[in-house]
Amino acid sequence: MEQVVEDPYKLFKKWYDEWCAFEKNEPSAMTLATCNKEGQPSARVVLLKAYDSRGFVFFTNYTSHKAHDLQENPKASLNFFWKPLGKQIRIDGHVEKATDHESDGYFETRSRESQIGAWSSKQSNIIREPDELAKRVKEFSESFKGQPVPRPPFWGGYRVIPEKIEFWQEGAHRLHTRLVYKNVNGKWETHLIYP
């Protein structure tokens, strides 16, 4: 494990940049775990689209399964597992919606097809007819023909604001190194913990 730094975001950037240099196919993939009000956990892979000292941002449909969970219980965990590097990062925190400005800005960078897809998909809902999605894609393609595609009001970003970040590094004989940063009253405390 590298020398402990005060700011976990600096260590995250170092490790993340190392991973991005190694993995060219969706290096921003991370597991997002949420939990509904009944306590039922749910995990899925999403893409990290931004991060800074305010937290880690992903985008989705606000009517999706994950969005319903976050409305009922605005806490989440993120996990990055990079087996070829022998590294893993776990993040636990509370979740807030990204600003409209941030969501608009990211939406504008998406391909037109992905923008149309955001309007077309009733994410996590049942498809009643085999060609229902294709019909909706065609409908919205026609609707926005010859003009920019605006961001749907039901689509945008979430920011996971960390309360705890763990950096895990593989060790021989399963004697892994685990460095934990915990946010205590706005300051990061660091601890090494047993594997």
PDB file of C-alpha atoms in Angstrom:
ATOM      1  CA  MET A   1       0.000   0.000   0.000  1.00  0.00           C
ATOM      2  CA  GLU A   2       1.232   3.469  -0.841  1.00  0.00           C
ATOM      3  CA  GLN A   3       1.914   6.083   1.795  1.00  0.00           C
ATOM      4  CA  VAL A   4      -1.279   7.194   3.518  1.00  0.00           C
ATOM      5  CA  VAL A   5      -2.495  10.588   2.257  1.00  0.00           C
ATOM      6  CA  GLU A   6      -4.936  12.864   4.076  1.00  0.00           C
ATOM      7  CA  ASP A   7      -7.331  13.187   1.139  1.00  0.00           C
ATOM      8  CA  PRO A   8      -8.943   9.900  -0.005  1.00  0.00           C
ATOM      9  CA  TYR A   9      -9.939  11.511  -3.314  1.00  0.00           C
ATOM     10  CA  LYS A  10      -6.246  11.861  -4.220  1.00  0.00           C
ATOM     11  CA  LEU A  11      -5.689   8.168  -3.573  1.00  0.00           C
ATOM     12  CA  PHE A  12      -8.878   7.323  -5.488  1.00  0.00           C
ATOM     13  CA  LYS A  13      -7.627   9.364  -8.483  1.00  0.00           C
ATOM     14  CA  LYS A  14      -4.243   7.616  -8.413  1.00  0.00           C
ATOM     15  CA  TRP A  15      -5.794   4.163  -8.372  1.00  0.00           C
ATOM     16  CA  TYR A  16      -8.557   5.049 -10.852  1.00  0.00           C
ATOM     17  CA  ASP A  17      -6.090   6.575 -13.332  1.00  0.00           C
ATOM     18  CA  GLU A  18      -3.963   3.436 -13.048  1.00  0.00           C
ATOM     19  CA  TRP A  19      -7.030   1.298 -13.825  1.00  0.00           C
ATOM     20  CA  CYS A  20      -8.107   3.488 -16.754  1.00  0.00           C
ATOM     21  CA  ALA A  21      -4.618   3.150 -18.268  1.00  0.00           C
ATOM     22  CA  PHE A  22      -4.922  -0.638 -17.968  1.00  0.00           C
ATOM     23  CA  GLU A  23      -8.592  -1.298 -18.886  1.00  0.00           C
ATOM     24  CA  LYS A  24      -9.913   0.190 -22.120  1.00  0.00           C
ATOM     25  CA  ASN A  25     -13.403  -1.368 -22.115  1.00  0.00           C
ATOM     26  CA  GLU A  26     -15.712   0.550 -19.712  1.00  0.00           C
ATOM     27  CA  PRO A  27     -13.113   1.273 -17.013  1.00  0.00           C
ATOM     28  CA  SER A  28     -15.693   3.397 -15.164  1.00  0.00           C
ATOM     29  CA  ALA A  29     -17.889   0.371 -14.363  1.00  0.00           C
ATOM     30  CA  MET A  30     -18.770   0.081 -10.672  1.00  0.00           C
ATOM     31  CA  THR A  31     -21.261  -1.878  -8.617  1.00  0.00           C
ATOM     32  CA  LEU A  32     -23.991   0.246  -7.030  1.00  0.00           C
ATOM     33  CA  ALA A  33     -25.884  -1.276  -4.101  1.00  0.00           C
ATOM     34  CA  THR A  34     -29.111   0.246  -2.805  1.00  0.00           C
ATOM     35  CA  CYS A  35     -31.726  -0.879  -0.302  1.00  0.00           C
ATOM     36  CA  ASN A  36     -35.463  -0.206  -0.185  1.00  0.00           C
ATOM     37  CA  LYS A  37     -37.519   0.645   2.900  1.00  0.00           C
ATOM     38  CA  GLU A  38     -38.232  -3.058   3.520  1.00  0.00           C
ATOM     39  CA  GLY A  39     -34.493  -3.684   3.787  1.00  0.00           C
ATOM     40  CA  GLN A  40     -34.198  -5.583   0.505  1.00  0.00           C
ATOM     41  CA  PRO A  41     -30.750  -4.893  -0.995  1.00  0.00           C
ATOM     42  CA  SER A  42     -30.215  -4.660  -4.744  1.00  0.00           C
ATOM     43  CA  ALA A  43     -26.950  -4.369  -6.675  1.00  0.00           C
ATOM     44  CA  ARG A  44     -26.166  -3.606 -10.300  1.00  0.00           C
ATOM     45  CA  VAL A  45     -23.299  -2.285 -12.420  1.00  0.00           C
ATOM     46  CA  VAL A  46     -23.462   1.376 -13.467  1.00  0.00           C
ATOM     47  CA  LEU A  47     -20.891   3.792 -14.886  1.00  0.00           C
ATOM     48  CA  LEU A  48     -19.055   6.444 -12.890  1.00  0.00           C
ATOM     49  CA  LYS A  49     -19.419   9.663 -14.878  1.00  0.00           C
ATOM     50  CA  ALA A  50     -17.802  12.229 -12.571  1.00  0.00           C
ATOM     51  CA  TYR A  51     -16.105  12.512  -9.213  1.00  0.00           C
ATOM     52  CA  ASP A  52     -14.577  15.263  -7.109  1.00  0.00           C
ATOM     53  CA  SER A  53     -14.411  16.242  -3.459  1.00  0.00           C
ATOM     54  CA  ARG A  54     -18.231  16.400  -3.391  1.00  0.00           C
ATOM     55  CA  GLY A  55     -18.663  12.726  -4.277  1.00  0.00           C
ATOM     56  CA  PHE A  56     -19.189  10.184  -7.064  1.00  0.00           C
ATOM     57  CA  VAL A  57     -21.793  10.733  -9.798  1.00  0.00           C
ATOM     58  CA  PHE A  58     -23.808   8.340 -11.977  1.00  0.00           C
ATOM     59  CA  PHE A  59     -26.867   8.943 -14.175  1.00  0.00           C
ATOM     60  CA  THR A  60     -30.133   7.071 -14.562  1.00  0.00           C
ATOM     61  CA  ASN A  61     -33.871   7.258 -15.113  1.00  0.00           C
ATOM     62  CA  TYR A  62     -35.558   8.688 -12.013  1.00  0.00           C
ATOM     63  CA  THR A  63     -38.348   6.086 -12.366  1.00  0.00           C
ATOM     64  CA  SER A  64     -35.923   3.127 -12.298  1.00  0.00           C
ATOM     65  CA  HIS A  65     -35.678   0.474  -9.592  1.00  0.00           C
ATOM     66  CA  LYS A  66     -32.533   2.099  -8.170  1.00  0.00           C
ATOM     67  CA  ALA A  67     -34.207   5.511  -8.116  1.00  0.00           C
ATOM     68  CA  HIS A  68     -37.180   4.106  -6.165  1.00  0.00           C
ATOM     69  CA  ASP A  69     -34.767   2.572  -3.656  1.00  0.00           C
ATOM     70  CA  LEU A  70     -32.909   5.878  -3.283  1.00  0.00           C
ATOM     71  CA  GLN A  71     -36.143   7.790  -2.787  1.00  0.00           C
ATOM     72  CA  GLU A  72     -37.099   5.448   0.056  1.00  0.00           C
ATOM     73  CA  ASN A  73     -33.608   5.089   1.493  1.00  0.00           C
ATOM     74  CA  PRO A  74     -31.066   7.681   0.261  1.00  0.00           C
ATOM     75  CA  LYS A  75     -27.977   5.653   1.116  1.00  0.00           C
ATOM     76  CA  ALA A  76     -25.819   3.568  -1.197  1.00  0.00           C
ATOM     77  CA  SER A  77     -22.592   1.626  -1.530  1.00  0.00           C
ATOM     78  CA  LEU A  78     -20.225   1.625  -4.490  1.00  0.00           C
ATOM     79  CA  ASN A  79     -17.647  -1.034  -5.245  1.00  0.00           C
ATOM     80  CA  PHE A  80     -14.793  -0.968  -7.732  1.00  0.00           C
ATOM     81  CA  PHE A  81     -13.064  -4.359  -8.089  1.00  0.00           C
ATOM     82  CA  TRP A  82      -9.949  -4.391 -10.251  1.00  0.00           C
ATOM     83  CA  LYS A  83      -8.687  -7.975 -10.045  1.00  0.00           C
ATOM     84  CA  PRO A  84      -5.787  -7.576 -12.514  1.00  0.00           C
ATOM     85  CA  LEU A  85      -4.358  -4.822 -10.278  1.00  0.00           C
ATOM     86  CA  GLY A  86      -5.220  -6.611  -7.044  1.00  0.00           C
ATOM     87  CA  LYS A  87      -7.184  -3.589  -5.860  1.00  0.00           C
ATOM     88  CA  GLN A  88     -10.692  -2.784  -4.691  1.00  0.00           C
ATOM     89  CA  ILE A  89     -12.368   0.388  -3.446  1.00  0.00           C
ATOM     90  CA  ARG A  90     -15.560   0.382  -1.346  1.00  0.00           C
ATOM     91  CA  ILE A  91     -17.554   3.554  -0.757  1.00  0.00           C
ATOM     92  CA  ASP A  92     -20.507   3.958   1.628  1.00  0.00           C
ATOM     93  CA  GLY A  93     -22.473   7.175   1.836  1.00  0.00           C
ATOM     94  CA  HIS A  94     -25.657   9.114   1.454  1.00  0.00           C
ATOM     95  CA  VAL A  95     -27.077  10.111  -1.909  1.00  0.00           C
ATOM     96  CA  GLU A  96     -28.391  13.353  -3.362  1.00  0.00           C
ATOM     97  CA  LYS A  97     -29.608  14.217  -6.836  1.00  0.00           C
ATOM     98  CA  ALA A  98     -27.106  16.053  -9.011  1.00  0.00           C
ATOM     99  CA  THR A  99     -28.093  19.573 -10.049  1.00  0.00           C
ATOM    100  CA  ASP A 100     -30.119  20.158 -13.215  1.00  0.00           C
ATOM    101  CA  HIS A 101     -27.086  21.986 -14.618  1.00  0.00           C
ATOM    102  CA  GLU A 102     -24.874  18.921 -14.063  1.00  0.00           C
ATOM    103  CA  SER A 103     -27.481  16.562 -15.530  1.00  0.00           C
ATOM    104  CA  ASP A 104     -28.039  18.814 -18.554  1.00  0.00           C
ATOM    105  CA  GLY A 105     -24.295  19.095 -19.106  1.00  0.00           C
ATOM    106  CA  TYR A 106     -23.734  15.355 -19.109  1.00  0.00           C
ATOM    107  CA  PHE A 107     -26.842  14.647 -21.205  1.00  0.00           C
ATOM    108  CA  GLU A 108     -25.504  16.946 -23.931  1.00  0.00           C
ATOM    109  CA  THR A 109     -22.353  14.789 -24.224  1.00  0.00           C
ATOM    110  CA  ARG A 110     -24.317  11.613 -24.971  1.00  0.00           C
ATOM    111  CA  SER A 111     -24.829  10.427 -28.518  1.00  0.00           C
ATOM    112  CA  ARG A 112     -28.128  11.411 -30.124  1.00  0.00           C
ATOM    113  CA  GLU A 113     -29.144   7.736 -30.133  1.00  0.00           C
ATOM    114  CA  SER A 114     -28.531   7.514 -26.376  1.00  0.00           C
ATOM    115  CA  GLN A 115     -30.478  10.724 -25.829  1.00  0.00           C
ATOM    116  CA  ILE A 116     -33.428   9.270 -27.768  1.00  0.00           C
ATOM    117  CA  GLY A 117     -32.992   6.055 -25.775  1.00  0.00           C
ATOM    118  CA  ALA A 118     -33.391   7.973 -22.510  1.00  0.00           C
ATOM    119  CA  TRP A 119     -36.779   9.268 -23.678  1.00  0.00           C
ATOM    120  CA  SER A 120     -37.815   5.876 -25.070  1.00  0.00           C
ATOM    121  CA  SER A 121     -37.061   3.629 -22.116  1.00  0.00           C
ATOM    122  CA  LYS A 122     -39.524   3.208 -19.263  1.00  0.00           C
ATOM    123  CA  GLN A 123     -36.618   1.800 -17.267  1.00  0.00           C
ATOM    124  CA  SER A 124     -37.384  -1.244 -15.095  1.00  0.00           C
ATOM    125  CA  ASN A 125     -41.027  -1.390 -16.293  1.00  0.00           C
ATOM    126  CA  ILE A 126     -42.536  -4.377 -18.105  1.00  0.00           C
ATOM    127  CA  ILE A 127     -42.497  -4.367 -21.914  1.00  0.00           C
ATOM    128  CA  ARG A 128     -46.037  -5.376 -22.960  1.00  0.00           C
ATOM    129  CA  GLU A 129     -45.388  -6.032 -26.679  1.00  0.00           C
ATOM    130  CA  PRO A 130     -42.220  -7.357 -28.369  1.00  0.00           C
ATOM    131  CA  ASP A 131     -41.768  -4.238 -30.537  1.00  0.00           C
ATOM    132  CA  GLU A 132     -42.920  -1.675 -27.944  1.00  0.00           C
ATOM    133  CA  LEU A 133     -39.428  -0.268 -27.315  1.00  0.00           C
ATOM    134  CA  ALA A 134     -38.621  -0.034 -31.034  1.00  0.00           C
ATOM    135  CA  LYS A 135     -41.902   1.846 -31.585  1.00  0.00           C
ATOM    136  CA  ARG A 136     -41.044   4.303 -28.828  1.00  0.00           C
ATOM    137  CA  VAL A 137     -37.564   4.885 -30.282  1.00  0.00           C
ATOM    138  CA  LYS A 138     -39.133   5.618 -33.662  1.00  0.00           C
ATOM    139  CA  GLU A 139     -41.743   7.913 -32.100  1.00  0.00           C
ATOM    140  CA  PHE A 140     -39.186  10.016 -30.199  1.00  0.00           C
ATOM    141  CA  SER A 141     -36.783  10.067 -33.160  1.00  0.00           C
ATOM    142  CA  GLU A 142     -39.578  11.642 -35.207  1.00  0.00           C
ATOM    143  CA  SER A 143     -40.586  13.947 -32.361  1.00  0.00           C
ATOM    144  CA  PHE A 144     -37.114  15.482 -32.103  1.00  0.00           C
ATOM    145  CA  LYS A 145     -36.215  15.346 -35.796  1.00  0.00           C
ATOM    146  CA  GLY A 146     -34.156  18.353 -36.855  1.00  0.00           C
ATOM    147  CA  GLN A 147     -33.697  19.719 -33.333  1.00  0.00           C
ATOM    148  CA  PRO A 148     -31.522  19.075 -30.274  1.00  0.00           C
ATOM    149  CA  VAL A 149     -32.821  16.418 -27.896  1.00  0.00           C
ATOM    150  CA  PRO A 150     -33.525  17.957 -24.465  1.00  0.00           C
ATOM    151  CA  ARG A 151     -32.897  16.034 -21.269  1.00  0.00           C
ATOM    152  CA  PRO A 152     -36.045  14.251 -20.080  1.00  0.00           C
ATOM    153  CA  PRO A 153     -37.345  15.626 -16.769  1.00  0.00           C
ATOM    154  CA  PHE A 154     -37.342  12.046 -15.434  1.00  0.00           C
ATOM    155  CA  TRP A 155     -33.633  11.462 -16.135  1.00  0.00           C
ATOM    156  CA  GLY A 156     -30.540  12.762 -14.368  1.00  0.00           C
ATOM    157  CA  GLY A 157     -27.699  12.237 -11.966  1.00  0.00           C
ATOM    158  CA  TYR A 158     -27.150  11.099  -8.416  1.00  0.00           C
ATOM    159  CA  ARG A 159     -24.137  11.875  -6.263  1.00  0.00           C
ATOM    160  CA  VAL A 160     -22.918   9.418  -3.633  1.00  0.00           C
ATOM    161  CA  ILE A 161     -21.389  11.534  -0.853  1.00  0.00           C
ATOM    162  CA  PRO A 162     -18.961   9.298   1.023  1.00  0.00           C
ATOM    163  CA  GLU A 163     -19.075   8.699   4.735  1.00  0.00           C
ATOM    164  CA  LYS A 164     -16.524   5.882   4.465  1.00  0.00           C
ATOM    165  CA  ILE A 165     -14.034   4.866   1.766  1.00  0.00           C
ATOM    166  CA  GLU A 166     -12.004   1.667   1.975  1.00  0.00           C
ATOM    167  CA  PHE A 167      -8.956   0.951  -0.175  1.00  0.00           C
ATOM    168  CA  TRP A 168      -8.204  -2.777  -0.360  1.00  0.00           C
ATOM    169  CA  GLN A 169      -4.980  -4.166  -1.768  1.00  0.00           C
ATOM    170  CA  GLU A 170      -4.427  -7.858  -2.337  1.00  0.00           C
ATOM    171  CA  GLY A 171      -1.790  -9.533  -0.192  1.00  0.00           C
ATOM    172  CA  ALA A 172      -0.184 -12.957  -0.152  1.00  0.00           C
ATOM    173  CA  HIS A 173      -2.008 -15.717   1.740  1.00  0.00           C
ATOM    174  CA  ARG A 174      -5.127 -13.502   1.940  1.00  0.00           C
ATOM    175  CA  LEU A 175      -3.318 -11.077   4.239  1.00  0.00           C
ATOM    176  CA  HIS A 176      -4.728  -8.092   2.379  1.00  0.00           C
ATOM    177  CA  THR A 177      -4.087  -4.461   3.264  1.00  0.00           C
ATOM    178  CA  ARG A 178      -7.225  -2.469   4.120  1.00  0.00           C
ATOM    179  CA  LEU A 179      -7.055   1.280   4.584  1.00  0.00           C
ATOM    180  CA  VAL A 180     -10.273   2.957   5.737  1.00  0.00           C
ATOM    181  CA  TYR A 181     -11.111   6.662   5.583  1.00  0.00           C
ATOM    182  CA  LYS A 182     -14.060   7.699   7.738  1.00  0.00           C
ATOM    183  CA  ASN A 183     -15.640  11.143   7.591  1.00  0.00           C
ATOM    184  CA  VAL A 184     -16.008  12.408  11.156  1.00  0.00           C
ATOM    185  CA  ASN A 185     -17.502  15.892  11.428  1.00  0.00           C
ATOM    186  CA  GLY A 186     -16.169  16.881   8.018  1.00  0.00           C
ATOM    187  CA  LYS A 187     -12.633  15.543   8.556  1.00  0.00           C
ATOM    188  CA  TRP A 188     -11.192  12.263   7.351  1.00  0.00           C
ATOM    189  CA  GLU A 189      -9.902   9.808   9.956  1.00  0.00           C
ATOM    190  CA  THR A 190      -7.773   6.935   8.676  1.00  0.00           C
ATOM    191  CA  HIS A 191      -7.322   3.426  10.034  1.00  0.00           C
ATOM    192  CA  LEU A 192      -5.716   0.223   8.872  1.00  0.00           C
ATOM    193  CA  ILE A 193      -8.001  -2.736   9.604  1.00  0.00           C
ATOM    194  CA  TYR A 194      -7.433  -6.471   9.685  1.00  0.00           C
ATOM    195  CA  PRO A 195      -8.037  -8.418   6.469  1.00  0.00           C
TER     196      PRO A 195
END
